[in-house]
Amino acid sequence: MPVPSVAVVAFDGISPFHLAVPSLVLGPESPPGEAEPWTIEVCAERPGPLRTSAGYEIVVPRGLEATAVADIVIVPWWGDPSTPAPVPVVAAIRAAHLRGATIVGLCLGVFPVADAGILDGMGATTHWKWTETFRRRFPGVRLDPAALYVDAGTVLTGAGASAGIDTCLHLLASRVGQSAANRVARRIVASPHRRGGQAQFIEQPAVSASDDPVGRACEWALAHLDGPLPIDELAARAHLSRSTFTRAFRRRTGSSVARWVVQQRVSRARELLERTDLAVEAIADACGFSGAAILREHFRAEMDTTPASYRDAFRAGASG
């Protein structure tokens, strides 16, 4: 199979990490690996110097003409998700897609890809902090905010900065095989197929000690996750009626009481999986689940992986 050519579209103010990810995964290895490196060219609306978010400049040698011949066009970043990307960039992405190139949007780079109209009716993901902005701007795209990446065939989208590595490893595996992707993953000390989704990284609504009744009830609940936590008990701890408590709780946390409790139980289970060698059955009991099967069910629903796989992945990452 011929080595693919890749055009990476850069913008003024780009994050150096985001820009480097395609080259890190798809470019030349040091020392040289078994697979021939893909040809990668960085391009911009206007060639020449570009400022980076790190405060230094880079020189981009090519203009958008590079996207007209590349097999793969990657947009790794975009600076303002609330506004459309420049018209020439959007037109170049659309033209490349129409002639059959694979388009890849990473993190906020998914926004210019969506600006091109090529995601309408398709699945996609982007960074979790900008999902509402994305939905507002692109209602025709089937956004999956929990996914690390979405492969829609001719268009791939990835969430967040490190999820760009996952996306590019998946792209590499789809073109040259999983063994090559595994070797690259080992070289850069990354998981060749990271299980789980953005749910692992989204900040859960924090509740700390405070004078408000919901905060006090939540603080008590966090100290008693190993036991039953019925709504009536929490409402009594807050000195509120059940209905008043549930309304106040949703305003305070953005969640229902039942879902919040499950999230906190799963969060505690994650901590125990990371820090102890306790069996899953013992962790289930310590977190207030009625058995290992119930823990596994809720853990998969929240984390898109199993407790055992989560523990293995965490320890592999920690040892690396």
PDB file of C-alpha atoms in Angstrom:
ATOM      1  CA  MET A   1       0.000   0.000   0.000  1.00  0.00           C
ATOM      2  CA  PRO A   2       1.415   3.430  -0.949  1.00  0.00           C
ATOM      3  CA  VAL A   3       2.459   5.679   1.915  1.00  0.00           C
ATOM      4  CA  PRO A   4      -0.331   8.243   2.498  1.00  0.00           C
ATOM      5  CA  SER A   5       0.394  11.944   2.231  1.00  0.00           C
ATOM      6  CA  VAL A   6      -0.911  14.122   5.046  1.00  0.00           C
ATOM      7  CA  ALA A   7      -1.646  17.857   5.158  1.00  0.00           C
ATOM      8  CA  VAL A   8      -1.961  19.314   8.655  1.00  0.00           C
ATOM      9  CA  VAL A   9      -3.782  22.655   8.743  1.00  0.00           C
ATOM     10  CA  ALA A  10      -2.359  25.168  11.234  1.00  0.00           C
ATOM     11  CA  PHE A  11      -3.793  28.452  12.491  1.00  0.00           C
ATOM     12  CA  ASP A  12      -2.272  31.487  14.164  1.00  0.00           C
ATOM     13  CA  GLY A  13      -2.063  30.901  17.920  1.00  0.00           C
ATOM     14  CA  ILE A  14      -2.055  27.109  17.591  1.00  0.00           C
ATOM     15  CA  SER A  15      -1.099  24.875  20.504  1.00  0.00           C
ATOM     16  CA  PRO A  16       2.254  23.213  19.737  1.00  0.00           C
ATOM     17  CA  PHE A  17       1.072  19.972  21.325  1.00  0.00           C
ATOM     18  CA  HIS A  18      -1.971  19.725  19.078  1.00  0.00           C
ATOM     19  CA  LEU A  19       0.123  20.518  16.013  1.00  0.00           C
ATOM     20  CA  ALA A  20       2.726  17.874  16.908  1.00  0.00           C
ATOM     21  CA  VAL A  21       0.347  14.948  17.480  1.00  0.00           C
ATOM     22  CA  PRO A  22      -0.041  13.864  13.810  1.00  0.00           C
ATOM     23  CA  SER A  23       3.733  13.936  13.269  1.00  0.00           C
ATOM     24  CA  LEU A  24       4.351  12.135  16.570  1.00  0.00           C
ATOM     25  CA  VAL A  25       2.092   9.214  15.618  1.00  0.00           C
ATOM     26  CA  LEU A  26       2.261   9.138  11.823  1.00  0.00           C
ATOM     27  CA  GLY A  27       5.655  10.652  11.036  1.00  0.00           C
ATOM     28  CA  PRO A  28       9.215   9.283  11.139  1.00  0.00           C
ATOM     29  CA  GLU A  29      10.334   7.237  14.116  1.00  0.00           C
ATOM     30  CA  SER A  30      13.631   7.643  15.935  1.00  0.00           C
ATOM     31  CA  PRO A  31      15.270   5.192  15.722  1.00  0.00           C
ATOM     32  CA  PRO A  32      13.651   4.233  12.409  1.00  0.00           C
ATOM     33  CA  GLY A  33      10.803   1.741  12.691  1.00  0.00           C
ATOM     34  CA  GLU A  34       9.597  -1.018  10.430  1.00  0.00           C
ATOM     35  CA  ALA A  35       6.929   1.017   8.638  1.00  0.00           C
ATOM     36  CA  GLU A  36       7.765   3.791   6.214  1.00  0.00           C
ATOM     37  CA  PRO A  37       6.769   7.165   7.717  1.00  0.00           C
ATOM     38  CA  TRP A  38       3.894   9.016   6.178  1.00  0.00           C
ATOM     39  CA  THR A  39       4.628  12.210   4.287  1.00  0.00           C
ATOM     40  CA  ILE A  40       3.424  15.093   6.444  1.00  0.00           C
ATOM     41  CA  GLU A  41       3.245  18.747   5.435  1.00  0.00           C
ATOM     42  CA  VAL A  42       2.055  21.551   7.678  1.00  0.00           C
ATOM     43  CA  CYS A  43       0.089  24.195   5.816  1.00  0.00           C
ATOM     44  CA  ALA A  44      -1.851  27.357   6.600  1.00  0.00           C
ATOM     45  CA  GLU A  45      -4.103  29.880   4.913  1.00  0.00           C
ATOM     46  CA  ARG A  46      -0.964  31.928   4.274  1.00  0.00           C
ATOM     47  CA  PRO A  47       2.517  30.348   4.437  1.00  0.00           C
ATOM     48  CA  GLY A  48       5.080  32.003   6.669  1.00  0.00           C
ATOM     49  CA  PRO A  49       5.478  32.598  10.405  1.00  0.00           C
ATOM     50  CA  LEU A  50       2.673  31.675  12.807  1.00  0.00           C
ATOM     51  CA  ARG A  51       2.470  32.480  16.493  1.00  0.00           C
ATOM     52  CA  THR A  52       1.897  29.582  18.865  1.00  0.00           C
ATOM     53  CA  SER A  53       0.114  29.530  22.193  1.00  0.00           C
ATOM     54  CA  ALA A  54       3.504  28.824  23.818  1.00  0.00           C
ATOM     55  CA  GLY A  55       4.814  32.253  22.833  1.00  0.00           C
ATOM     56  CA  TYR A  56       7.210  31.286  20.065  1.00  0.00           C
ATOM     57  CA  GLU A  57       6.783  31.326  16.293  1.00  0.00           C
ATOM     58  CA  ILE A  58       6.914  28.523  13.756  1.00  0.00           C
ATOM     59  CA  VAL A  59       7.410  28.858  10.018  1.00  0.00           C
ATOM     60  CA  VAL A  60       4.772  27.117   7.911  1.00  0.00           C
ATOM     61  CA  PRO A  61       6.154  26.423   4.428  1.00  0.00           C
ATOM     62  CA  ARG A  62       2.979  25.615   2.503  1.00  0.00           C
ATOM     63  CA  GLY A  63      -0.326  27.263   1.795  1.00  0.00           C
ATOM     64  CA  LEU A  64      -3.670  25.501   1.457  1.00  0.00           C
ATOM     65  CA  GLU A  65      -2.631  24.061  -1.908  1.00  0.00           C
ATOM     66  CA  ALA A  66      -1.184  21.188   0.137  1.00  0.00           C
ATOM     67  CA  THR A  67      -4.731  20.064   0.955  1.00  0.00           C
ATOM     68  CA  ALA A  68      -5.491  19.705  -2.768  1.00  0.00           C
ATOM     69  CA  VAL A  69      -3.154  16.720  -3.173  1.00  0.00           C
ATOM     70  CA  ALA A  70      -3.037  15.126   0.286  1.00  0.00           C
ATOM     71  CA  ASP A  71      -4.624  11.747   0.940  1.00  0.00           C
ATOM     72  CA  ILE A  72      -5.451  12.824   4.483  1.00  0.00           C
ATOM     73  CA  VAL A  73      -6.220  16.327   5.775  1.00  0.00           C
ATOM     74  CA  ILE A  74      -5.922  16.823   9.528  1.00  0.00           C
ATOM     75  CA  VAL A  75      -7.226  19.866  11.390  1.00  0.00           C
ATOM     76  CA  PRO A  76      -5.744  19.531  14.899  1.00  0.00           C
ATOM     77  CA  TRP A  77      -6.963  22.752  16.504  1.00  0.00           C
ATOM     78  CA  TRP A  78      -9.085  25.878  16.134  1.00  0.00           C
ATOM     79  CA  GLY A  79      -8.873  28.962  18.315  1.00  0.00           C
ATOM     80  CA  ASP A  80     -12.470  30.188  18.528  1.00  0.00           C
ATOM     81  CA  PRO A  81     -15.194  27.519  18.486  1.00  0.00           C
ATOM     82  CA  SER A  82     -17.918  30.181  18.611  1.00  0.00           C
ATOM     83  CA  THR A  83     -16.995  31.607  15.182  1.00  0.00           C
ATOM     84  CA  PRO A  84     -16.627  29.967  11.752  1.00  0.00           C
ATOM     85  CA  ALA A  85     -13.183  29.146  10.420  1.00  0.00           C
ATOM     86  CA  PRO A  86     -11.852  31.294   7.528  1.00  0.00           C
ATOM     87  CA  VAL A  87     -13.694  30.740   4.258  1.00  0.00           C
ATOM     88  CA  PRO A  88     -10.568  29.602   2.327  1.00  0.00           C
ATOM     89  CA  VAL A  89      -9.849  26.941   4.953  1.00  0.00           C
ATOM     90  CA  VAL A  90     -13.432  25.696   4.966  1.00  0.00           C
ATOM     91  CA  ALA A  91     -13.462  25.566   1.160  1.00  0.00           C
ATOM     92  CA  ALA A  92     -10.190  23.621   1.118  1.00  0.00           C
ATOM     93  CA  ILE A  93     -11.531  21.046   3.580  1.00  0.00           C
ATOM     94  CA  ARG A  94     -14.726  20.638   1.576  1.00  0.00           C
ATOM     95  CA  ALA A  95     -12.848  20.293  -1.720  1.00  0.00           C
ATOM     96  CA  ALA A  96     -10.473  17.708  -0.277  1.00  0.00           C
ATOM     97  CA  HIS A  97     -13.402  15.679   1.020  1.00  0.00           C
ATOM     98  CA  LEU A  98     -15.218  15.843  -2.311  1.00  0.00           C
ATOM     99  CA  ARG A  99     -12.204  14.453  -4.176  1.00  0.00           C
ATOM    100  CA  GLY A 100     -11.983  11.525  -1.734  1.00  0.00           C
ATOM    101  CA  ALA A 101      -9.439  12.573   0.897  1.00  0.00           C
ATOM    102  CA  THR A 102      -9.927  11.409   4.473  1.00  0.00           C
ATOM    103  CA  ILE A 103     -10.630  14.357   6.780  1.00  0.00           C
ATOM    104  CA  VAL A 104      -9.610  14.282  10.436  1.00  0.00           C
ATOM    105  CA  GLY A 105     -10.680  16.849  13.033  1.00  0.00           C
ATOM    106  CA  LEU A 106      -8.969  16.712  16.424  1.00  0.00           C
ATOM    107  CA  CYS A 107     -10.259  18.442  19.556  1.00  0.00           C
ATOM    108  CA  LEU A 108     -11.534  21.908  18.547  1.00  0.00           C
ATOM    109  CA  GLY A 109     -10.321  21.227  15.017  1.00  0.00           C
ATOM    110  CA  VAL A 110     -13.632  19.402  14.610  1.00  0.00           C
ATOM    111  CA  PHE A 111     -15.298  22.833  14.373  1.00  0.00           C
ATOM    112  CA  PRO A 112     -13.704  23.845  11.019  1.00  0.00           C
ATOM    113  CA  VAL A 113     -14.498  20.357   9.709  1.00  0.00           C
ATOM    114  CA  ALA A 114     -18.140  20.867  10.679  1.00  0.00           C
ATOM    115  CA  ASP A 115     -18.020  24.353   9.133  1.00  0.00           C
ATOM    116  CA  ALA A 116     -17.308  22.601   5.836  1.00  0.00           C
ATOM    117  CA  GLY A 117     -20.691  20.852   6.057  1.00  0.00           C
ATOM    118  CA  ILE A 118     -19.226  17.376   5.653  1.00  0.00           C
ATOM    119  CA  LEU A 119     -20.390  16.143   9.079  1.00  0.00           C
ATOM    120  CA  ASP A 120     -24.101  16.801   8.583  1.00  0.00           C
ATOM    121  CA  GLY A 121     -26.049  13.653   9.410  1.00  0.00           C
ATOM    122  CA  MET A 122     -22.908  11.896  10.628  1.00  0.00           C
ATOM    123  CA  GLY A 123     -21.537  11.004  14.042  1.00  0.00           C
ATOM    124  CA  ALA A 124     -18.776  13.087  15.596  1.00  0.00           C
ATOM    125  CA  THR A 125     -17.181  14.095  18.872  1.00  0.00           C
ATOM    126  CA  THR A 126     -15.247  17.063  20.219  1.00  0.00           C
ATOM    127  CA  HIS A 127     -13.908  18.342  23.522  1.00  0.00           C
ATOM    128  CA  TRP A 128     -16.531  17.954  26.258  1.00  0.00           C
ATOM    129  CA  LYS A 129     -16.304  21.585  27.391  1.00  0.00           C
ATOM    130  CA  TRP A 130     -17.545  22.785  23.998  1.00  0.00           C
ATOM    131  CA  THR A 131     -20.336  20.317  23.312  1.00  0.00           C
ATOM    132  CA  GLU A 132     -23.151  22.807  23.846  1.00  0.00           C
ATOM    133  CA  THR A 133     -21.485  25.326  21.528  1.00  0.00           C
ATOM    134  CA  PHE A 134     -21.054  22.586  18.941  1.00  0.00           C
ATOM    135  CA  ARG A 135     -24.670  21.472  19.183  1.00  0.00           C
ATOM    136  CA  ARG A 136     -25.884  25.041  18.873  1.00  0.00           C
ATOM    137  CA  ARG A 137     -23.785  25.719  15.790  1.00  0.00           C
ATOM    138  CA  PHE A 138     -24.185  22.310  14.113  1.00  0.00           C
ATOM    139  CA  PRO A 139     -27.587  20.805  14.964  1.00  0.00           C
ATOM    140  CA  GLY A 140     -27.387  18.458  11.978  1.00  0.00           C
ATOM    141  CA  VAL A 141     -24.390  16.565  13.378  1.00  0.00           C
ATOM    142  CA  ARG A 142     -24.979  13.560  15.648  1.00  0.00           C
ATOM    143  CA  LEU A 143     -22.584  14.544  18.433  1.00  0.00           C
ATOM    144  CA  ASP A 144     -21.365  11.874  20.849  1.00  0.00           C
ATOM    145  CA  PRO A 145     -19.735  13.867  23.670  1.00  0.00           C
ATOM    146  CA  ALA A 146     -18.665  10.701  25.526  1.00  0.00           C
ATOM    147  CA  ALA A 147     -16.522   9.254  22.733  1.00  0.00           C
ATOM    148  CA  LEU A 148     -12.743   9.611  22.582  1.00  0.00           C
ATOM    149  CA  TYR A 149     -12.996   9.432  18.794  1.00  0.00           C
ATOM    150  CA  VAL A 150     -15.586   8.662  16.127  1.00  0.00           C
ATOM    151  CA  ASP A 151     -14.735   6.978  12.827  1.00  0.00           C
ATOM    152  CA  ALA A 152     -17.412   7.891  10.296  1.00  0.00           C
ATOM    153  CA  GLY A 153     -15.511   6.429   7.360  1.00  0.00           C
ATOM    154  CA  THR A 154     -14.259   9.342   5.319  1.00  0.00           C
ATOM    155  CA  VAL A 155     -14.268  11.679   8.338  1.00  0.00           C
ATOM    156  CA  LEU A 156     -12.701  10.999  11.737  1.00  0.00           C
ATOM    157  CA  THR A 157     -13.129  13.215  14.775  1.00  0.00           C
ATOM    158  CA  GLY A 158     -11.315  13.110  18.102  1.00  0.00           C
ATOM    159  CA  ALA A 159     -11.946  14.696  21.481  1.00  0.00           C
ATOM    160  CA  GLY A 160      -9.479  16.653  23.542  1.00  0.00           C
ATOM    161  CA  ALA A 161      -5.712  16.916  23.239  1.00  0.00           C
ATOM    162  CA  SER A 162      -4.527  13.443  24.237  1.00  0.00           C
ATOM    163  CA  ALA A 163      -7.511  11.890  22.425  1.00  0.00           C
ATOM    164  CA  GLY A 164      -5.826  13.164  19.263  1.00  0.00           C
ATOM    165  CA  ILE A 165      -3.215  10.474  19.887  1.00  0.00           C
ATOM    166  CA  ASP A 166      -5.977   7.847  20.151  1.00  0.00           C
ATOM    167  CA  THR A 167      -7.513   9.065  16.897  1.00  0.00           C
ATOM    168  CA  CYS A 168      -4.227   9.053  14.995  1.00  0.00           C
ATOM    169  CA  LEU A 169      -3.325   5.593  16.326  1.00  0.00           C
ATOM    170  CA  HIS A 170      -6.714   4.364  15.129  1.00  0.00           C
ATOM    171  CA  LEU A 171      -6.093   5.969  11.727  1.00  0.00           C
ATOM    172  CA  LEU A 172      -2.669   4.313  11.547  1.00  0.00           C
ATOM    173  CA  ALA A 173      -4.098   0.918  12.480  1.00  0.00           C
ATOM    174  CA  SER A 174      -6.826   1.212   9.851  1.00  0.00           C
ATOM    175  CA  ARG A 175      -4.237   1.882   7.127  1.00  0.00           C
ATOM    176  CA  VAL A 176      -1.214  -0.265   8.021  1.00  0.00           C
ATOM    177  CA  GLY A 177      -2.449  -2.656  10.703  1.00  0.00           C
ATOM    178  CA  GLN A 178      -2.769  -2.909  14.453  1.00  0.00           C
ATOM    179  CA  SER A 179       0.751  -4.261  14.962  1.00  0.00           C
ATOM    180  CA  ALA A 180       2.282  -1.083  13.522  1.00  0.00           C
ATOM    181  CA  ALA A 181      -0.011   1.051  15.666  1.00  0.00           C
ATOM    182  CA  ASN A 182       0.932  -1.029  18.715  1.00  0.00           C
ATOM    183  CA  ARG A 183       4.627  -0.465  18.035  1.00  0.00           C
ATOM    184  CA  VAL A 184       4.139   3.287  17.685  1.00  0.00           C
ATOM    185  CA  ALA A 185       2.035   3.323  20.862  1.00  0.00           C
ATOM    186  CA  ARG A 186       4.842   1.584  22.751  1.00  0.00           C
ATOM    187  CA  ARG A 187       7.371   4.081  21.393  1.00  0.00           C
ATOM    188  CA  ILE A 188       5.398   7.099  22.590  1.00  0.00           C
ATOM    189  CA  VAL A 189       4.276   5.299  25.780  1.00  0.00           C
ATOM    190  CA  ALA A 190       0.574   5.410  24.949  1.00  0.00           C
ATOM    191  CA  SER A 191      -2.177   2.830  25.032  1.00  0.00           C
ATOM    192  CA  PRO A 192      -2.667   1.315  21.558  1.00  0.00           C
ATOM    193  CA  HIS A 193      -6.416   1.249  22.155  1.00  0.00           C
ATOM    194  CA  ARG A 194      -7.525   3.278  25.141  1.00  0.00           C
ATOM    195  CA  ARG A 195     -10.805   1.953  26.441  1.00  0.00           C
ATOM    196  CA  GLY A 196     -13.387   4.219  27.956  1.00  0.00           C
ATOM    197  CA  GLY A 197     -14.562   7.654  26.909  1.00  0.00           C
ATOM    198  CA  GLN A 198     -14.438  11.292  27.869  1.00  0.00           C
ATOM    199  CA  ALA A 199     -16.479  10.410  30.948  1.00  0.00           C
ATOM    200  CA  GLN A 200     -13.141   9.503  32.531  1.00  0.00           C
ATOM    201  CA  PHE A 201     -12.013  13.120  32.293  1.00  0.00           C
ATOM    202  CA  ILE A 202     -15.130  15.253  32.656  1.00  0.00           C
ATOM    203  CA  GLU A 203     -15.222  17.037  35.972  1.00  0.00           C
ATOM    204  CA  GLN A 204     -18.116  15.878  38.101  1.00  0.00           C
ATOM    205  CA  PRO A 205     -20.004  18.662  39.873  1.00  0.00           C
ATOM    206  CA  ALA A 206     -18.005  19.298  43.024  1.00  0.00           C
ATOM    207  CA  VAL A 207     -19.715  19.641  46.357  1.00  0.00           C
ATOM    208  CA  SER A 208     -17.758  20.900  49.344  1.00  0.00           C
ATOM    209  CA  ALA A 209     -18.550  21.829  52.898  1.00  0.00           C
ATOM    210  CA  SER A 210     -20.793  24.863  52.895  1.00  0.00           C
ATOM    211  CA  ASP A 211     -23.732  26.427  54.635  1.00  0.00           C
ATOM    212  CA  ASP A 212     -26.291  25.449  52.007  1.00  0.00           C
ATOM    213  CA  PRO A 213     -28.483  22.444  52.839  1.00  0.00           C
ATOM    214  CA  VAL A 214     -27.755  20.541  49.613  1.00  0.00           C
ATOM    215  CA  GLY A 215     -24.023  20.854  50.208  1.00  0.00           C
ATOM    216  CA  ARG A 216     -24.378  19.490  53.729  1.00  0.00           C
ATOM    217  CA  ALA A 217     -26.481  16.555  52.534  1.00  0.00           C
ATOM    218  CA  CYS A 218     -23.987  15.751  49.790  1.00  0.00           C
ATOM    219  CA  GLU A 219     -21.076  15.939  52.191  1.00  0.00           C
ATOM    220  CA  TRP A 220     -22.854  13.455  54.449  1.00  0.00           C
ATOM    221  CA  ALA A 221     -23.597  11.185  51.498  1.00  0.00           C
ATOM    222  CA  LEU A 222     -19.936  11.133  50.435  1.00  0.00           C
ATOM    223  CA  ALA A 223     -19.024   9.916  53.924  1.00  0.00           C
ATOM    224  CA  HIS A 224     -21.611   7.113  53.736  1.00  0.00           C
ATOM    225  CA  LEU A 225     -21.289   5.751  50.191  1.00  0.00           C
ATOM    226  CA  ASP A 226     -20.998   2.221  51.540  1.00  0.00           C
ATOM    227  CA  GLY A 227     -24.621   2.249  52.642  1.00  0.00           C
ATOM    228  CA  PRO A 228     -28.066   2.979  51.189  1.00  0.00           C
ATOM    229  CA  LEU A 229     -28.674   6.627  50.289  1.00  0.00           C
ATOM    230  CA  PRO A 230     -32.408   7.082  49.668  1.00  0.00           C
ATOM    231  CA  ILE A 231     -33.612  10.515  48.625  1.00  0.00           C
ATOM    232  CA  ASP A 232     -35.771  10.845  51.733  1.00  0.00           C
ATOM    233  CA  GLU A 233     -32.704  10.360  53.947  1.00  0.00           C
ATOM    234  CA  LEU A 234     -30.736  13.030  52.071  1.00  0.00           C
ATOM    235  CA  ALA A 235     -33.698  15.405  52.129  1.00  0.00           C
ATOM    236  CA  ALA A 236     -33.969  14.915  55.898  1.00  0.00           C
ATOM    237  CA  ARG A 237     -30.254  15.680  56.259  1.00  0.00           C
ATOM    238  CA  ALA A 238     -30.901  18.927  54.387  1.00  0.00           C
ATOM    239  CA  HIS A 239     -34.007  19.658  56.519  1.00  0.00           C
ATOM    240  CA  LEU A 240     -36.062  19.977  53.317  1.00  0.00           C
ATOM    241  CA  SER A 241     -39.098  18.212  51.930  1.00  0.00           C
ATOM    242  CA  ARG A 242     -38.382  15.587  49.276  1.00  0.00           C
ATOM    243  CA  SER A 243     -39.721  17.736  46.423  1.00  0.00           C
ATOM    244  CA  THR A 244     -37.928  20.904  47.549  1.00  0.00           C
ATOM    245  CA  PHE A 245     -34.689  18.960  48.013  1.00  0.00           C
ATOM    246  CA  THR A 246     -34.776  17.348  44.564  1.00  0.00           C
ATOM    247  CA  ARG A 247     -35.366  20.718  42.875  1.00  0.00           C
ATOM    248  CA  ALA A 248     -32.625  22.379  44.903  1.00  0.00           C
ATOM    249  CA  PHE A 249     -30.287  19.454  44.250  1.00  0.00           C
ATOM    250  CA  ARG A 250     -30.686  19.701  40.473  1.00  0.00           C
ATOM    251  CA  ARG A 251     -30.036  23.433  40.577  1.00  0.00           C
ATOM    252  CA  ARG A 252     -26.954  22.854  42.735  1.00  0.00           C
ATOM    253  CA  THR A 253     -25.393  19.946  40.823  1.00  0.00           C
ATOM    254  CA  GLY A 254     -27.115  19.831  37.426  1.00  0.00           C
ATOM    255  CA  SER A 255     -28.011  16.203  38.097  1.00  0.00           C
ATOM    256  CA  SER A 256     -30.744  14.074  39.596  1.00  0.00           C
ATOM    257  CA  VAL A 257     -30.069  12.711  43.078  1.00  0.00           C
ATOM    258  CA  ALA A 258     -30.023   9.093  41.904  1.00  0.00           C
ATOM    259  CA  ARG A 259     -27.580   9.749  39.077  1.00  0.00           C
ATOM    260  CA  TRP A 260     -25.300  11.799  41.316  1.00  0.00           C
ATOM    261  CA  VAL A 261     -25.183   9.013  43.891  1.00  0.00           C
ATOM    262  CA  VAL A 262     -24.268   6.442  41.227  1.00  0.00           C
ATOM    263  CA  GLN A 263     -21.559   8.748  39.869  1.00  0.00           C
ATOM    264  CA  GLN A 264     -20.063   9.173  43.325  1.00  0.00           C
ATOM    265  CA  ARG A 265     -20.144   5.421  43.947  1.00  0.00           C
ATOM    266  CA  VAL A 266     -18.378   4.798  40.632  1.00  0.00           C
ATOM    267  CA  SER A 267     -15.882   7.550  41.409  1.00  0.00           C
ATOM    268  CA  ARG A 268     -15.089   5.897  44.740  1.00  0.00           C
ATOM    269  CA  ALA A 269     -14.741   2.553  42.948  1.00  0.00           C
ATOM    270  CA  ARG A 270     -12.225   4.120  40.572  1.00  0.00           C
ATOM    271  CA  GLU A 271     -10.146   5.323  43.505  1.00  0.00           C
ATOM    272  CA  LEU A 272     -10.135   1.862  45.077  1.00  0.00           C
ATOM    273  CA  LEU A 273      -9.251   0.208  41.764  1.00  0.00           C
ATOM    274  CA  GLU A 274      -6.321   2.587  41.401  1.00  0.00           C
ATOM    275  CA  ARG A 275      -5.007   2.479  44.968  1.00  0.00           C
ATOM    276  CA  THR A 276      -5.782  -1.025  46.253  1.00  0.00           C
ATOM    277  CA  ASP A 277      -5.709  -4.692  45.263  1.00  0.00           C
ATOM    278  CA  LEU A 278      -9.210  -5.287  46.615  1.00  0.00           C
ATOM    279  CA  ALA A 279     -11.335  -7.740  44.646  1.00  0.00           C
ATOM    280  CA  VAL A 280     -14.204  -6.279  42.646  1.00  0.00           C
ATOM    281  CA  GLU A 281     -16.666  -7.865  45.065  1.00  0.00           C
ATOM    282  CA  ALA A 282     -15.073  -6.067  48.014  1.00  0.00           C
ATOM    283  CA  ILE A 283     -15.000  -2.770  46.112  1.00  0.00           C
ATOM    284  CA  ALA A 284     -18.676  -3.160  45.264  1.00  0.00           C
ATOM    285  CA  ASP A 285     -19.480  -3.580  48.944  1.00  0.00           C
ATOM    286  CA  ALA A 286     -17.318  -0.595  49.964  1.00  0.00           C
ATOM    287  CA  CYS A 287     -19.067   1.629  47.416  1.00  0.00           C
ATOM    288  CA  GLY A 288     -22.621   0.667  48.301  1.00  0.00           C
ATOM    289  CA  PHE A 289     -23.394  -1.520  45.297  1.00  0.00           C
ATOM    290  CA  SER A 290     -25.432  -4.644  46.015  1.00  0.00           C
ATOM    291  CA  GLY A 291     -22.933  -6.909  44.272  1.00  0.00           C
ATOM    292  CA  ALA A 292     -20.078  -7.088  41.779  1.00  0.00           C
ATOM    293  CA  ALA A 293     -22.481  -7.472  38.857  1.00  0.00           C
ATOM    294  CA  ILE A 294     -24.248  -4.203  39.748  1.00  0.00           C
ATOM    295  CA  LEU A 295     -20.903  -2.435  40.073  1.00  0.00           C
ATOM    296  CA  ARG A 296     -19.829  -3.717  36.660  1.00  0.00           C
ATOM    297  CA  GLU A 297     -23.134  -2.605  35.129  1.00  0.00           C
ATOM    298  CA  HIS A 298     -22.898   0.952  36.452  1.00  0.00           C
ATOM    299  CA  PHE A 299     -19.146   1.192  35.878  1.00  0.00           C
ATOM    300  CA  ARG A 300     -19.556   0.293  32.208  1.00  0.00           C
ATOM    301  CA  ALA A 301     -22.465   2.706  31.831  1.00  0.00           C
ATOM    302  CA  GLU A 302     -20.434   5.574  33.315  1.00  0.00           C
ATOM    303  CA  MET A 303     -16.952   4.729  32.048  1.00  0.00           C
ATOM    304  CA  ASP A 304     -17.549   2.557  28.965  1.00  0.00           C
ATOM    305  CA  THR A 305     -15.139  -0.048  30.315  1.00  0.00           C
ATOM    306  CA  THR A 306     -15.020  -2.725  33.016  1.00  0.00           C
ATOM    307  CA  PRO A 307     -13.495  -2.343  36.485  1.00  0.00           C
ATOM    308  CA  ALA A 308     -10.780  -4.889  35.648  1.00  0.00           C
ATOM    309  CA  SER A 309      -9.883  -3.171  32.380  1.00  0.00           C
ATOM    310  CA  TYR A 310      -9.824   0.200  34.109  1.00  0.00           C
ATOM    311  CA  ARG A 311      -7.433  -1.110  36.777  1.00  0.00           C
ATOM    312  CA  ASP A 312      -5.169  -2.718  34.170  1.00  0.00           C
ATOM    313  CA  ALA A 313      -5.071   0.456  32.030  1.00  0.00           C
ATOM    314  CA  PHE A 314      -4.395   2.679  35.024  1.00  0.00           C
ATOM    315  CA  ARG A 315      -1.539   0.546  36.266  1.00  0.00           C
ATOM    316  CA  ALA A 316      -0.027   0.212  32.784  1.00  0.00           C
ATOM    317  CA  GLY A 317      -0.100   3.992  32.464  1.00  0.00           C
ATOM    318  CA  ALA A 318       1.349   4.503  35.922  1.00  0.00           C
ATOM    319  CA  SER A 319       4.200   2.094  35.276  1.00  0.00           C
ATOM    320  CA  GLY A 320       4.979   3.810  31.972  1.00  0.00           C
TER     321      GLY A 320
END
